[in-house]
Coordinates of C-alpha atoms and ligand atoms in Angstrom, one line a residue:
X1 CA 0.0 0.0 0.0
X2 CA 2.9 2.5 0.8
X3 CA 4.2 1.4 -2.2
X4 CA 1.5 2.2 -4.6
X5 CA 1.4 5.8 -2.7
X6 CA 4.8 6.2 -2.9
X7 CA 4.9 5.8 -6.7
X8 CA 2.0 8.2 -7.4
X9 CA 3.8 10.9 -5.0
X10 CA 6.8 10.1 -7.1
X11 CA 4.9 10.9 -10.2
X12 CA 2.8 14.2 -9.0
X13 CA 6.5 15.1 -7.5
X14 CA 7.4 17.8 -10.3
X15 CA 3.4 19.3 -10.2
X16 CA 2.5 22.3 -8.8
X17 CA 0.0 22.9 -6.0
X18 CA -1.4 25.8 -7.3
X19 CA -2.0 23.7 -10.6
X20 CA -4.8 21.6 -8.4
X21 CA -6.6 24.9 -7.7
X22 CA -7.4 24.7 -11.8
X23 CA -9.9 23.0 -10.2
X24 CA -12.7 25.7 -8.8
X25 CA -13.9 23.1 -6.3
X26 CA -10.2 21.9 -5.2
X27 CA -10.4 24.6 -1.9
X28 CA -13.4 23.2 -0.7
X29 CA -13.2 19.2 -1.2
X30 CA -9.8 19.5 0.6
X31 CA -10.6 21.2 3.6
X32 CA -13.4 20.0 6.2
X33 CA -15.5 21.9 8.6
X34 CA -16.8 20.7 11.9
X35 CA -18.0 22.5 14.6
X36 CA -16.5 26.2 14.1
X37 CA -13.3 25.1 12.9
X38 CA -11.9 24.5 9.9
X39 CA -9.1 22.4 8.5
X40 CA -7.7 23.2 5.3
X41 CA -5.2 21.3 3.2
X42 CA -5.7 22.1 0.0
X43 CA -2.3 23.9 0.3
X44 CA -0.7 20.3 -0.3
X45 CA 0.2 18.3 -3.0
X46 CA -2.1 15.3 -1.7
X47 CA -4.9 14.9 -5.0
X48 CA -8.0 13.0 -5.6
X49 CA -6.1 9.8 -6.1
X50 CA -3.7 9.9 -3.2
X51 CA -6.5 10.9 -0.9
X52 CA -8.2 7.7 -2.1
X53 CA -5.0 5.5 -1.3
X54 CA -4.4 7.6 1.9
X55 CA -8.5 6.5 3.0
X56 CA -7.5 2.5 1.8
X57 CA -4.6 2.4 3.8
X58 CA -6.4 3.9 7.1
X59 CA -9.2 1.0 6.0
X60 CA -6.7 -2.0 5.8
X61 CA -5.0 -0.7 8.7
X62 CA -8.0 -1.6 10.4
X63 CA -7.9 2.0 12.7
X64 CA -11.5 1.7 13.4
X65 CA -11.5 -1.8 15.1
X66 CA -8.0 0.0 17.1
X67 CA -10.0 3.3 17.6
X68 CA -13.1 0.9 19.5
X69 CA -10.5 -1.4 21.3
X70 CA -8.6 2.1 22.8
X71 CA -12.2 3.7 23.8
X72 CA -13.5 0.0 25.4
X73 CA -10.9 0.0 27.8
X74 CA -8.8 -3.1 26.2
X75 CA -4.8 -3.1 26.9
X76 CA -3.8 -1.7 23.6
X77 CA -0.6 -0.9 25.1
X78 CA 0.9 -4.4 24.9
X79 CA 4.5 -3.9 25.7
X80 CA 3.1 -2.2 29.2
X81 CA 0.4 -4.2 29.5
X82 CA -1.9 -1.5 30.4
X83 CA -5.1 0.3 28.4
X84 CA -5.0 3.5 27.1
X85 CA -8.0 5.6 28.8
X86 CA -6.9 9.2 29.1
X87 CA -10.6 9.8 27.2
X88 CA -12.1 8.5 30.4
X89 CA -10.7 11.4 32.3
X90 CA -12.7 14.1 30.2
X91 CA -16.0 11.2 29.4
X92 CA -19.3 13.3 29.8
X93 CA -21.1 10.6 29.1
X94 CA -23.4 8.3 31.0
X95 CA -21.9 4.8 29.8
X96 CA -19.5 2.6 31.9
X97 CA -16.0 2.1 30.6
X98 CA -14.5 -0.6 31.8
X99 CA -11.2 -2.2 32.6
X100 CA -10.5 -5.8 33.6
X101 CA -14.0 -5.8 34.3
X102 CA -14.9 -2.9 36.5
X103 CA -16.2 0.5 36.0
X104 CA -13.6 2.9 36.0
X105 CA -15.8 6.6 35.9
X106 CA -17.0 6.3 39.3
X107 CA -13.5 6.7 40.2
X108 CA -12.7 9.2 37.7
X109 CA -15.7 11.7 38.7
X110 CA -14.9 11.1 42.4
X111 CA -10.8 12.2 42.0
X112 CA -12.7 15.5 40.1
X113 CA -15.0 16.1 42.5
X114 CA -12.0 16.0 45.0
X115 CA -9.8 18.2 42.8
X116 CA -12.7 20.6 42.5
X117 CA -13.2 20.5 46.3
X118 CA -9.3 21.7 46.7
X119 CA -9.2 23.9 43.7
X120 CA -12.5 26.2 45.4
X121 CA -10.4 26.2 48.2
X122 CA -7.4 27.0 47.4
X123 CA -9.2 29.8 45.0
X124 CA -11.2 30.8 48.1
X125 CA -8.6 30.9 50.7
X126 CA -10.2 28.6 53.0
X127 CA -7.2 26.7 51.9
X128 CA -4.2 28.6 53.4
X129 CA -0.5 28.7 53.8
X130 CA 0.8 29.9 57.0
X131 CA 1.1 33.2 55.9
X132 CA -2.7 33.4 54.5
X133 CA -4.6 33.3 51.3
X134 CA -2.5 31.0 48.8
X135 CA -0.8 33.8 46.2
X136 CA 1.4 31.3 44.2
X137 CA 1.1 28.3 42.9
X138 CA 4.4 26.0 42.1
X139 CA 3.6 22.8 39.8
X140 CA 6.9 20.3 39.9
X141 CA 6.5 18.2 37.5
X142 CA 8.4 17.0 34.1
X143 CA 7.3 15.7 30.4
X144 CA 3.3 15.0 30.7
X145 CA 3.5 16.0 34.4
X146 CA 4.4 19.8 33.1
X147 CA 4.2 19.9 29.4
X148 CA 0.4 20.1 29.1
X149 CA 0.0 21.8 32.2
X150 CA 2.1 24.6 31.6
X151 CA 0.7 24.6 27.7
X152 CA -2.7 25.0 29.0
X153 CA -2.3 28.0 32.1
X154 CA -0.4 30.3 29.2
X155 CA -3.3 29.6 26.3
X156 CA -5.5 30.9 28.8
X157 CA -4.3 33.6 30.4
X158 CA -7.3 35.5 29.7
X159 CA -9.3 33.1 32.3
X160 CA -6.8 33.0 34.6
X161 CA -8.4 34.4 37.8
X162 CA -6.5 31.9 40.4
X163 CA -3.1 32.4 42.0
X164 CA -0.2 33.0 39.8
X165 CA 1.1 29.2 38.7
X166 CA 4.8 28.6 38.2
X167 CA 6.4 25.7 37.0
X168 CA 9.5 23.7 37.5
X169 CA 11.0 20.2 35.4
X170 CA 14.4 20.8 34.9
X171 CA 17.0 18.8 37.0
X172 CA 19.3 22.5 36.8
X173 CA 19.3 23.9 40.2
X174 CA 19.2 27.2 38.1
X175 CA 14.8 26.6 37.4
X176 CA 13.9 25.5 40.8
X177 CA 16.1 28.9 42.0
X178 CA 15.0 31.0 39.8
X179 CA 11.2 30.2 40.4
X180 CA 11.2 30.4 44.3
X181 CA 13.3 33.6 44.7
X182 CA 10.5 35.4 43.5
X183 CA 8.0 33.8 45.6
X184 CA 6.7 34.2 49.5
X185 CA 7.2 30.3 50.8
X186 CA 4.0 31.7 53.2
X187 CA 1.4 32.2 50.6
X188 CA 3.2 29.3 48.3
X189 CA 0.8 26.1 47.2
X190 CA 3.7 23.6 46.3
X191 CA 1.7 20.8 44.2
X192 CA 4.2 17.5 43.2
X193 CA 3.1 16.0 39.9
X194 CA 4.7 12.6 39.4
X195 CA 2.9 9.6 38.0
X196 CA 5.5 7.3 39.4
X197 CA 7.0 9.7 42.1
X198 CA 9.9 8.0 41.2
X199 CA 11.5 11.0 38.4
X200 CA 14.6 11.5 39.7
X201 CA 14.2 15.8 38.4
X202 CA 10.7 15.4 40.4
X203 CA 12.1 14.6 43.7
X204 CA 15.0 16.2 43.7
X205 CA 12.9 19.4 42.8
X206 CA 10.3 18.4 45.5
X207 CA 13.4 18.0 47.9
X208 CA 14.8 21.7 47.0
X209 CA 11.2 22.7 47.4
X210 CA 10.5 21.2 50.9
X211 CA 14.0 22.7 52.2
X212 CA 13.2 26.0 50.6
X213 CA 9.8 25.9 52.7
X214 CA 10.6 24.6 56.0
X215 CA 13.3 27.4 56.7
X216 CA 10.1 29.8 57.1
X217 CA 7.1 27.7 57.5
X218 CA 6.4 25.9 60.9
X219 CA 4.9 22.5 58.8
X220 CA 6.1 22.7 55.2
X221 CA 4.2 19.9 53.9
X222 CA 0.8 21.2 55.0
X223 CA 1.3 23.3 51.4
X224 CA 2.2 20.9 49.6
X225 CA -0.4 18.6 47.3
X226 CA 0.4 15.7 45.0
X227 CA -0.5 14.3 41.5
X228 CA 0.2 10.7 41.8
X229 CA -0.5 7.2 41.5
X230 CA 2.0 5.8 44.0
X231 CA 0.0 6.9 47.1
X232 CA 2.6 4.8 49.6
X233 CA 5.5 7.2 48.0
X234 CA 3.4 10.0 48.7
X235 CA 2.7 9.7 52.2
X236 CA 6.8 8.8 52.4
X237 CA 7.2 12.0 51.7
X238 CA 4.9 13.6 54.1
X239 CA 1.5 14.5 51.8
X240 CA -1.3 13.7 53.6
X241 CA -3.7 11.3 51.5
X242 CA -6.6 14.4 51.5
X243 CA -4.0 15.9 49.2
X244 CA -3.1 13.4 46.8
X245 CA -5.1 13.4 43.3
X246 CA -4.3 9.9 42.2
X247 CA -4.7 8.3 38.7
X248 CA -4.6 4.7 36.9
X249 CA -2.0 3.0 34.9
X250 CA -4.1 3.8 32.2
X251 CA -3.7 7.1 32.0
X252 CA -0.3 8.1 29.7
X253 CA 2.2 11.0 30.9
X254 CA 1.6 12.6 27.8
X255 CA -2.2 12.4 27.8
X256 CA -2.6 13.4 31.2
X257 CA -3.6 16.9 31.4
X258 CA -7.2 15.9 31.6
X259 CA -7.5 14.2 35.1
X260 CA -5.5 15.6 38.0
X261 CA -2.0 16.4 36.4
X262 CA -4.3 19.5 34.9
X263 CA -4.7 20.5 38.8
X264 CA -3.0 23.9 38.3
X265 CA -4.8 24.7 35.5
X266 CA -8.2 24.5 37.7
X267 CA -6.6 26.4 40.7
X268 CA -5.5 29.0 37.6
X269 CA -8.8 29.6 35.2
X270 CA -11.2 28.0 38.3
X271 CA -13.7 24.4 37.7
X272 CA -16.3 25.6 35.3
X273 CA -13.6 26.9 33.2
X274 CA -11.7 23.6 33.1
X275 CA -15.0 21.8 32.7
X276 CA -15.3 23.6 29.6
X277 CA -11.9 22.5 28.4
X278 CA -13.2 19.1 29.2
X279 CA -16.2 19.1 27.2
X280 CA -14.6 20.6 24.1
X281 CA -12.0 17.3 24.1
X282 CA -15.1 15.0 24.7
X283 CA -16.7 16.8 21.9
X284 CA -13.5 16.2 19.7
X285 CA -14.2 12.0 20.9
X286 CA -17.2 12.2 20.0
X287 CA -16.6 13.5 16.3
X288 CA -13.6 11.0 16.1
X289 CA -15.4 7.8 17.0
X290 CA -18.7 9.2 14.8
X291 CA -17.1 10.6 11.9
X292 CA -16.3 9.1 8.5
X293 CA -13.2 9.2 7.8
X294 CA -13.2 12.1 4.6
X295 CA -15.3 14.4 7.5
X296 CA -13.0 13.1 10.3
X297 CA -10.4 15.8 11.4
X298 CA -8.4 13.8 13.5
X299 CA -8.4 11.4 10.6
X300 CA -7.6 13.7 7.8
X301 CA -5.1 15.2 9.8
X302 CA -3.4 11.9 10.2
X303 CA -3.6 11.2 6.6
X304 CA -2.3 14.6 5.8
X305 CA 1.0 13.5 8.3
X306 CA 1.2 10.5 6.9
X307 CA 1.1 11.6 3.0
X308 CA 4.4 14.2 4.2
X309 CA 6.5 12.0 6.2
X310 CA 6.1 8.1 4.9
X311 CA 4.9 8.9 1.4
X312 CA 6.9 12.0 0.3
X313 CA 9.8 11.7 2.7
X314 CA 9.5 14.6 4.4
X315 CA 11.0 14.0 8.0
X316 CA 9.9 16.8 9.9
X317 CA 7.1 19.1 10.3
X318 CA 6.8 22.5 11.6
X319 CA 3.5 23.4 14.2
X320 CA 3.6 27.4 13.6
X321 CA 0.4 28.7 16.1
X322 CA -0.2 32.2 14.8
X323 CA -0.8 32.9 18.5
X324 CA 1.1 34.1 21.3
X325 CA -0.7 32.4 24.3
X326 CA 0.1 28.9 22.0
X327 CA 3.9 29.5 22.2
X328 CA 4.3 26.2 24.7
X329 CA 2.4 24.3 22.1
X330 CA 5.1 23.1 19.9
X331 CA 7.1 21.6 23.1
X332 CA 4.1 20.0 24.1
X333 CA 3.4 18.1 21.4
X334 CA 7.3 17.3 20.6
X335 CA 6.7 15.1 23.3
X336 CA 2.9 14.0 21.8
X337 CA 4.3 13.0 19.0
X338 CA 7.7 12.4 19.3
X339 CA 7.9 9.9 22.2
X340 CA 4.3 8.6 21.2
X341 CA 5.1 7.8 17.4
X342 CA 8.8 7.9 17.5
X343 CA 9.3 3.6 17.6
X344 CA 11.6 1.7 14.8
X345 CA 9.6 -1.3 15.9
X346 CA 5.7 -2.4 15.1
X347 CA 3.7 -4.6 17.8
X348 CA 4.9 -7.4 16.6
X349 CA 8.9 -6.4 17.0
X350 CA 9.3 -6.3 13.5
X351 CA 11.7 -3.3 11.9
X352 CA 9.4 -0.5 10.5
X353 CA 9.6 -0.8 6.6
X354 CA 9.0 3.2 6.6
X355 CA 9.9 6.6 8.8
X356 CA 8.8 6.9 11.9
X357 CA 6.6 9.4 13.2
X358 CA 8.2 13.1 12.0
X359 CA 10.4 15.7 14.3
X360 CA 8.2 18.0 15.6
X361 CA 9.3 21.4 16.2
X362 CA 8.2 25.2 15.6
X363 CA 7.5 28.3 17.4
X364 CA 4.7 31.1 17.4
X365 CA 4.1 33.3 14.5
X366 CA 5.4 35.8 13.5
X367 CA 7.8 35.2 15.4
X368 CA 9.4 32.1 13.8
X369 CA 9.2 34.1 10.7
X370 CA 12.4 36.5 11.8
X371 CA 14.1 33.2 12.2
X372 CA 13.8 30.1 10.7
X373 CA 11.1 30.8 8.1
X374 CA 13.8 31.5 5.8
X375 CA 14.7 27.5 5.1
X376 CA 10.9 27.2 5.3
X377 CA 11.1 29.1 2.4
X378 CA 14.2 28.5 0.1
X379 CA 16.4 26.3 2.2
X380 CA 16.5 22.8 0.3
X381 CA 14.5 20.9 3.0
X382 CA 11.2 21.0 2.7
X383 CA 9.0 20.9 6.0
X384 CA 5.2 20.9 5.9
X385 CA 4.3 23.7 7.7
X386 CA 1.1 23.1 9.9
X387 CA -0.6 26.7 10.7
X388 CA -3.0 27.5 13.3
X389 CA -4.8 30.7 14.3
X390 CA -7.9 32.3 15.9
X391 CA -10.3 34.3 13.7
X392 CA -10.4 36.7 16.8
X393 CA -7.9 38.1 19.3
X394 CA -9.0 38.3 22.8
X395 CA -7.9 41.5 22.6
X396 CA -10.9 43.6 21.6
X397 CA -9.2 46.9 21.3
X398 CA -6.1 45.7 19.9
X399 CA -8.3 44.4 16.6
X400 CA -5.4 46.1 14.4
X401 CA -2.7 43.9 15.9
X402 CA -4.8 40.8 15.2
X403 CA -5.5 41.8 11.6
X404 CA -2.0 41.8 11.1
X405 CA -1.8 38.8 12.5
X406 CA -3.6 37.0 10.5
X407 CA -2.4 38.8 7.4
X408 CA 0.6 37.5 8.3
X409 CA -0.5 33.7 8.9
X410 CA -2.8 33.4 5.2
X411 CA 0.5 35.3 3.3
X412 CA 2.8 32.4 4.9
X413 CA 1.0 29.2 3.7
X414 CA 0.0 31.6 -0.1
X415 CA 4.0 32.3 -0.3
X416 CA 5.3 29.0 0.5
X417 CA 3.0 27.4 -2.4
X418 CA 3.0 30.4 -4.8
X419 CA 6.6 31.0 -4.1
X420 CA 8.4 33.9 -6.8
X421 CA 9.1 32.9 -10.3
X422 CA 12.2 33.8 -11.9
X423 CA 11.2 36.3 -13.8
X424 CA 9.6 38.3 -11.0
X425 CA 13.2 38.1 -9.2
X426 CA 14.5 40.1 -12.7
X427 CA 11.6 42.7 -12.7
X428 CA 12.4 43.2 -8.8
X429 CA 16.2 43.0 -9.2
X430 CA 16.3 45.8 -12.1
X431 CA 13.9 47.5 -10.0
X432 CA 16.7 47.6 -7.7
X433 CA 19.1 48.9 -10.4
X434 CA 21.2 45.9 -11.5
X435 CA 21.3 45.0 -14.6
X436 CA 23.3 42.5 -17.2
X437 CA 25.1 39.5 -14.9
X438 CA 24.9 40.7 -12.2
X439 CA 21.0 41.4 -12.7
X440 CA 20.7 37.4 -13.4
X441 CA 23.1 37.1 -10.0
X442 CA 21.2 39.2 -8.1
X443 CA 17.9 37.6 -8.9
X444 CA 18.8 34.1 -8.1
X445 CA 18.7 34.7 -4.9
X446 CA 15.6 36.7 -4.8
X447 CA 13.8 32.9 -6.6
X448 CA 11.2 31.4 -4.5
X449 CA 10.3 27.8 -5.7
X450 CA 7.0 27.7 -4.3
X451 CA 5.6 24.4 -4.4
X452 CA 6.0 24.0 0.0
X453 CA 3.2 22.5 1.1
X454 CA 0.9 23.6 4.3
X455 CA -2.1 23.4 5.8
X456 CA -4.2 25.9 8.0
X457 CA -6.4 25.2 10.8
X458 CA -8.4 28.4 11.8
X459 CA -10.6 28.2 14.8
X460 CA -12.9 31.3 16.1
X461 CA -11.0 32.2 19.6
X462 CA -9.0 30.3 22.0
X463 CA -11.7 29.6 24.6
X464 CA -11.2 26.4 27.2
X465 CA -13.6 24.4 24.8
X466 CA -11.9 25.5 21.9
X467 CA -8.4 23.9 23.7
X468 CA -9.7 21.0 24.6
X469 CA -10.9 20.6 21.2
X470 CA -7.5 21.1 19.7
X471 CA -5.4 19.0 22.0
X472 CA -8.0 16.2 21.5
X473 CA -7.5 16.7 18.2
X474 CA -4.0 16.0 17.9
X475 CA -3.8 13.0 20.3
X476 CA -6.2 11.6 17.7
X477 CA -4.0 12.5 15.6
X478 CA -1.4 10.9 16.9
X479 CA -3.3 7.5 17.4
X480 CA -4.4 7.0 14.1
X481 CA -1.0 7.8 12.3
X482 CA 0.4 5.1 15.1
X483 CA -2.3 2.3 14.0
X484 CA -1.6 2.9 10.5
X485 CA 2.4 2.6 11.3
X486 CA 1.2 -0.1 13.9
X487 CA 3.3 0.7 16.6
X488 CA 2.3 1.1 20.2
X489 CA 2.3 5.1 20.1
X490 CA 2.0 4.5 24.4
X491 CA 4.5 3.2 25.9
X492 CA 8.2 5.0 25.6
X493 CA 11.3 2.9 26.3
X494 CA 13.4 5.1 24.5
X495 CA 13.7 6.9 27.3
X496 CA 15.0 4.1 29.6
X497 CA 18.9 3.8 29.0
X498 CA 19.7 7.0 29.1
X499 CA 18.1 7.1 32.3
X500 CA 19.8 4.2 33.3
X501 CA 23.5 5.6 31.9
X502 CA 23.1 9.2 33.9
X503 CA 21.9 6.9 37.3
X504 CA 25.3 4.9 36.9
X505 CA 27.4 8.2 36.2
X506 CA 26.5 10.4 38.4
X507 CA 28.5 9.1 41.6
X508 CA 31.2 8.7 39.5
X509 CA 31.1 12.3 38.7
X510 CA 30.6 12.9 42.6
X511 CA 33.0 10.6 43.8
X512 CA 35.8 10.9 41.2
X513 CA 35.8 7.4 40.4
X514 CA 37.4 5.2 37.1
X515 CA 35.2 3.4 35.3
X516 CA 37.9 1.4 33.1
X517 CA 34.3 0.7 30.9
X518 CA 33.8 3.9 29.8
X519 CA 34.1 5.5 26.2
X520 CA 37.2 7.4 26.0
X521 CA 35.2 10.6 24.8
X522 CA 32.8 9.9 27.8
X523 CA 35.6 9.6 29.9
X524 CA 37.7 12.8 28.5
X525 CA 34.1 14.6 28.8
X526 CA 34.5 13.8 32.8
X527 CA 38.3 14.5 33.5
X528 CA 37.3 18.0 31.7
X529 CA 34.4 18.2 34.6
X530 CA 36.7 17.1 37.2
X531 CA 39.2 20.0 36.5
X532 CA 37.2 22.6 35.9
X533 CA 33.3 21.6 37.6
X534 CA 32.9 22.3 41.3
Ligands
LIG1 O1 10.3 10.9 30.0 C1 9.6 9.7 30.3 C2 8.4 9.9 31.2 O2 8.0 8.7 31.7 C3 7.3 10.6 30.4 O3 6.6 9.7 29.6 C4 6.5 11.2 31.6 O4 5.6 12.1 31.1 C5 7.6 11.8 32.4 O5 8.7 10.8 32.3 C6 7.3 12.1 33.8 O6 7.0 10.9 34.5 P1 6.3 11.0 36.0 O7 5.0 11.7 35.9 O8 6.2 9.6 36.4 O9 7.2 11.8 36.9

């Protein structure tokens, strides 16, 4: 199947895009509309034809038998043995979901009515530190225990009525510092999000934390909440149960924002407010499990991914969120993607006999466009660019910036297709006064190929629903490009050995030690630390 698609990319390789818009209807039959959004990817080279291969792959790939196992409850994560139910945690439905047999929502709607309990009063200050009313709001946490999080509190500022919410992952003493020097320990909420509570940048955060606290507070750890599973670990460290949020094995790092890893973001924008972010994700289930495939944007999304990366060999793809409060979004789903899609193996073990799930990278616009847009544009890579912005700002008498905006967004994804033909570069170099060789010189470099595909998704405002809509929409995403790669996009040993490797090296480091094992740049790398580290 990849290979038939491969050989009809091959062949519509030297077309242009902007030769399918001959085609009046071309805009509209590749773009799809579902609730107030709107995905659009007629801006690629993906026809009639290779949408039809695209839609018989997704068919013999079976994703819709995959799609019903994932939302039944059934251990599609077979290398952890576990099921994959991070829809449960945002289900507004009145159906039991079930795992090995039992019910799983009473528990999930009890651990939210618990969250919400805490979140009022924390908001309320009938939850206080020793110094009063809760001010701040420290969330230590690291990959899907502050990714989404932290995503989430900045896209909506404008909700944001709660304490002020910080957040600290990195194992560099310079983040934890940096956060808490700002910050009264008094009027400080320090919530530990760890699904294990075993991340060694967690604790030793946690640690620096409970130190930082207890040198002005008479019990430190009566501020101090956790986000865990491992409830014996928890109380190890001094958390009363009252103040542990706990969730299932079935609910992935990455795709935990929903349950009570998205604690801050309550305490931030308050319950109804993160109830509406909720319902916007279950809305987004909804039209994914309902949907046929052609109207499906999950679906169509993943098809659009899988077209760029397996098909046409593009290995990367850019996320470019025309949208300021979006500027975490890219780093969150690096670690969607990348760590859920980035496997050489399938279930079975076998070797993939195409890419891998794409590098994921980008950065707001316009910012990215003072400094990488340039490759986007005439470097000799091509990356599908993947746009996103709001028809309206949520800043109502700043409608000129957000005109501009957008202005800028639409002329991005029309230049990288369009592109500038040689003969424009001539009329604009002359224009400039060159003329003879170095006229032809001077225009080269003024050539745009064009021919760089995109697409846009434009939603009305970034609202909680509309978040939860879009995050729903690319862990969808994400599971059907894995089912059609059929690789387990949930469990993530590629994480493991370096673990393992910076556990073993570290008291050598601290101790000075030989390890007559070692590479000899690993080695070099450490007498260099020795001499000059402290
Ligand atoms: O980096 C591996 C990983 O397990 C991620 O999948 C996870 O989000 C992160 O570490 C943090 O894990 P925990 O919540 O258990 O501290």
């Amino acid at each position: 199947m990849f290979e038939n698609l491969k050989l009809h990319a091959r062949a519509a390789q030297n077309r242009s895009i902007l030769s399918l818009f001959d085609s009046p209807e071309r805009a509209e039959e590749f773009s799809l509309r579902w609730g107030n959004m709107l995905f659009d990817y007629s801006k690629t080279n993906m026809d009639g034809a290779a949408r039809d291969l695209l839609l018989e792959l997704f068919a013999q790939a079976q994703v819709d038998r995959k799609r019903s196992a994932m939302f039944s409850g059934q251990k599609i994560n077979e290398t952890e043995n576990r099921a994959v139910l991070h829809v449960a945690l945002r289900n507004q439905g009145k159906g039991a979901i079930y795992v090995d047999g039992a019910d799983v929502m009473p528990e999930v709607r009890a651990t939210r009515a618990s969250m919400v309990r805490f979140c009022k009063d924390v908001r309320s200050g009938d939850f206080r530190g020793q110094g009063g009313k809760i001010t701040d709001v420290v969330n230590i946490g690291i990959g899907g225990s502050d990714l989404g999080p932290e995503m989430a509190v900045l896209a909506l500022a404008p909700y944001h009525d709660g304490p002020n919410c910080h957040f600290v992952s990195n194992i560099d003493g310079a983040h934890i510092s940096d956060v808490l020097k700002a910050l009264n320990p008094e009027t400080t909420l320090v919530i530990v999000a760890s699904k294990t509570f075993t991340t060694i940048e967690t604790m030793t955060n946690a640690a620096t934390a409970l130190d930082w606290m207890s040198k002005s507070v008479k019990n430190p750890a009566a501020q101090f909440a956790a986000l865990s599973s491992a409830t014996e670990k928890t109380a190890e460290f001094g958390i009363p149960d009252d103040r542990v949020f706990g969730f299932s094995d079935w609910v992935g790092g990455r795709y935990s924002l929903w349950g009570p890893i998205g604690l801050s973001i309550m305490i931030a924008i308050g319950p109804d407010h993160f109830n509406a972010f909720l319902e916007g994700a279950y809305e987004m289930d909804q039209h994914f499990l309902n949907t046929d495939p052609l109207e499906n944007m999950p679906v169509m999304l993943a098809l659009t991914g899988i077209w760029h990366n397996q098909v046409c060999g593009y290995g990367s793809r850019a996320v470019l969120p025309y949208d300021q409060r979006l500027a975490r979004l890219p780093a969150y789903l690096q670690q969607l993607e990348m760590e859920s899609n980035g496997k050489q193996v399938s279930m079975d073990g076998e070797r993939l006999s195409v890419r891998s799930g794409p590098i994921v990278w980008g950065e707001p616009g316009t910012n990215g466009q003072h400094a990488f847009y340039q490759l986007l544009h005439q470097g000799t890579e091509i990356v599908p660019c993947e746009f996103m912005v709001a028809a309206q700002g949520h800043e109502e008498d700043l409608g000129h910036h957000h005109h501009l905006l957008l202005a800028n967004c639409l002329a991005q994804s029309q230049a990288l297709m369009v592109g500038r033909a040689m003969d424009d570069a001539r009329g604009l170099a002359a224009r400039k006064g060159y003329e003879g060789a170095e006229l032809e010189r001077q225009a080269q470099h003024r050539v745009f190929e064009g021919n760089r595909p995109s697409t846009t998704l434009l939603y009305p405002k970034l609202t909680p629903k509309v978040l939860g809509v879009l995050i729903a929409l690319y862990e969808h995403r994400v599971f059907v490009e894995g089912a059609i790669l059929n690789i387990n996009s949930y469990d993530q040993w590629g994480v493991e050995l370096g673990k393992e490797l910076a556990t073993a090296l570290e008291p050598i480091l601290r101790l000075g030690h030989k390890d007559e094992k070692l590479d000899a740049s690993t080695q070099q790398l450490l007498d260099f630390v020795r001499e000059h580290g402290n």
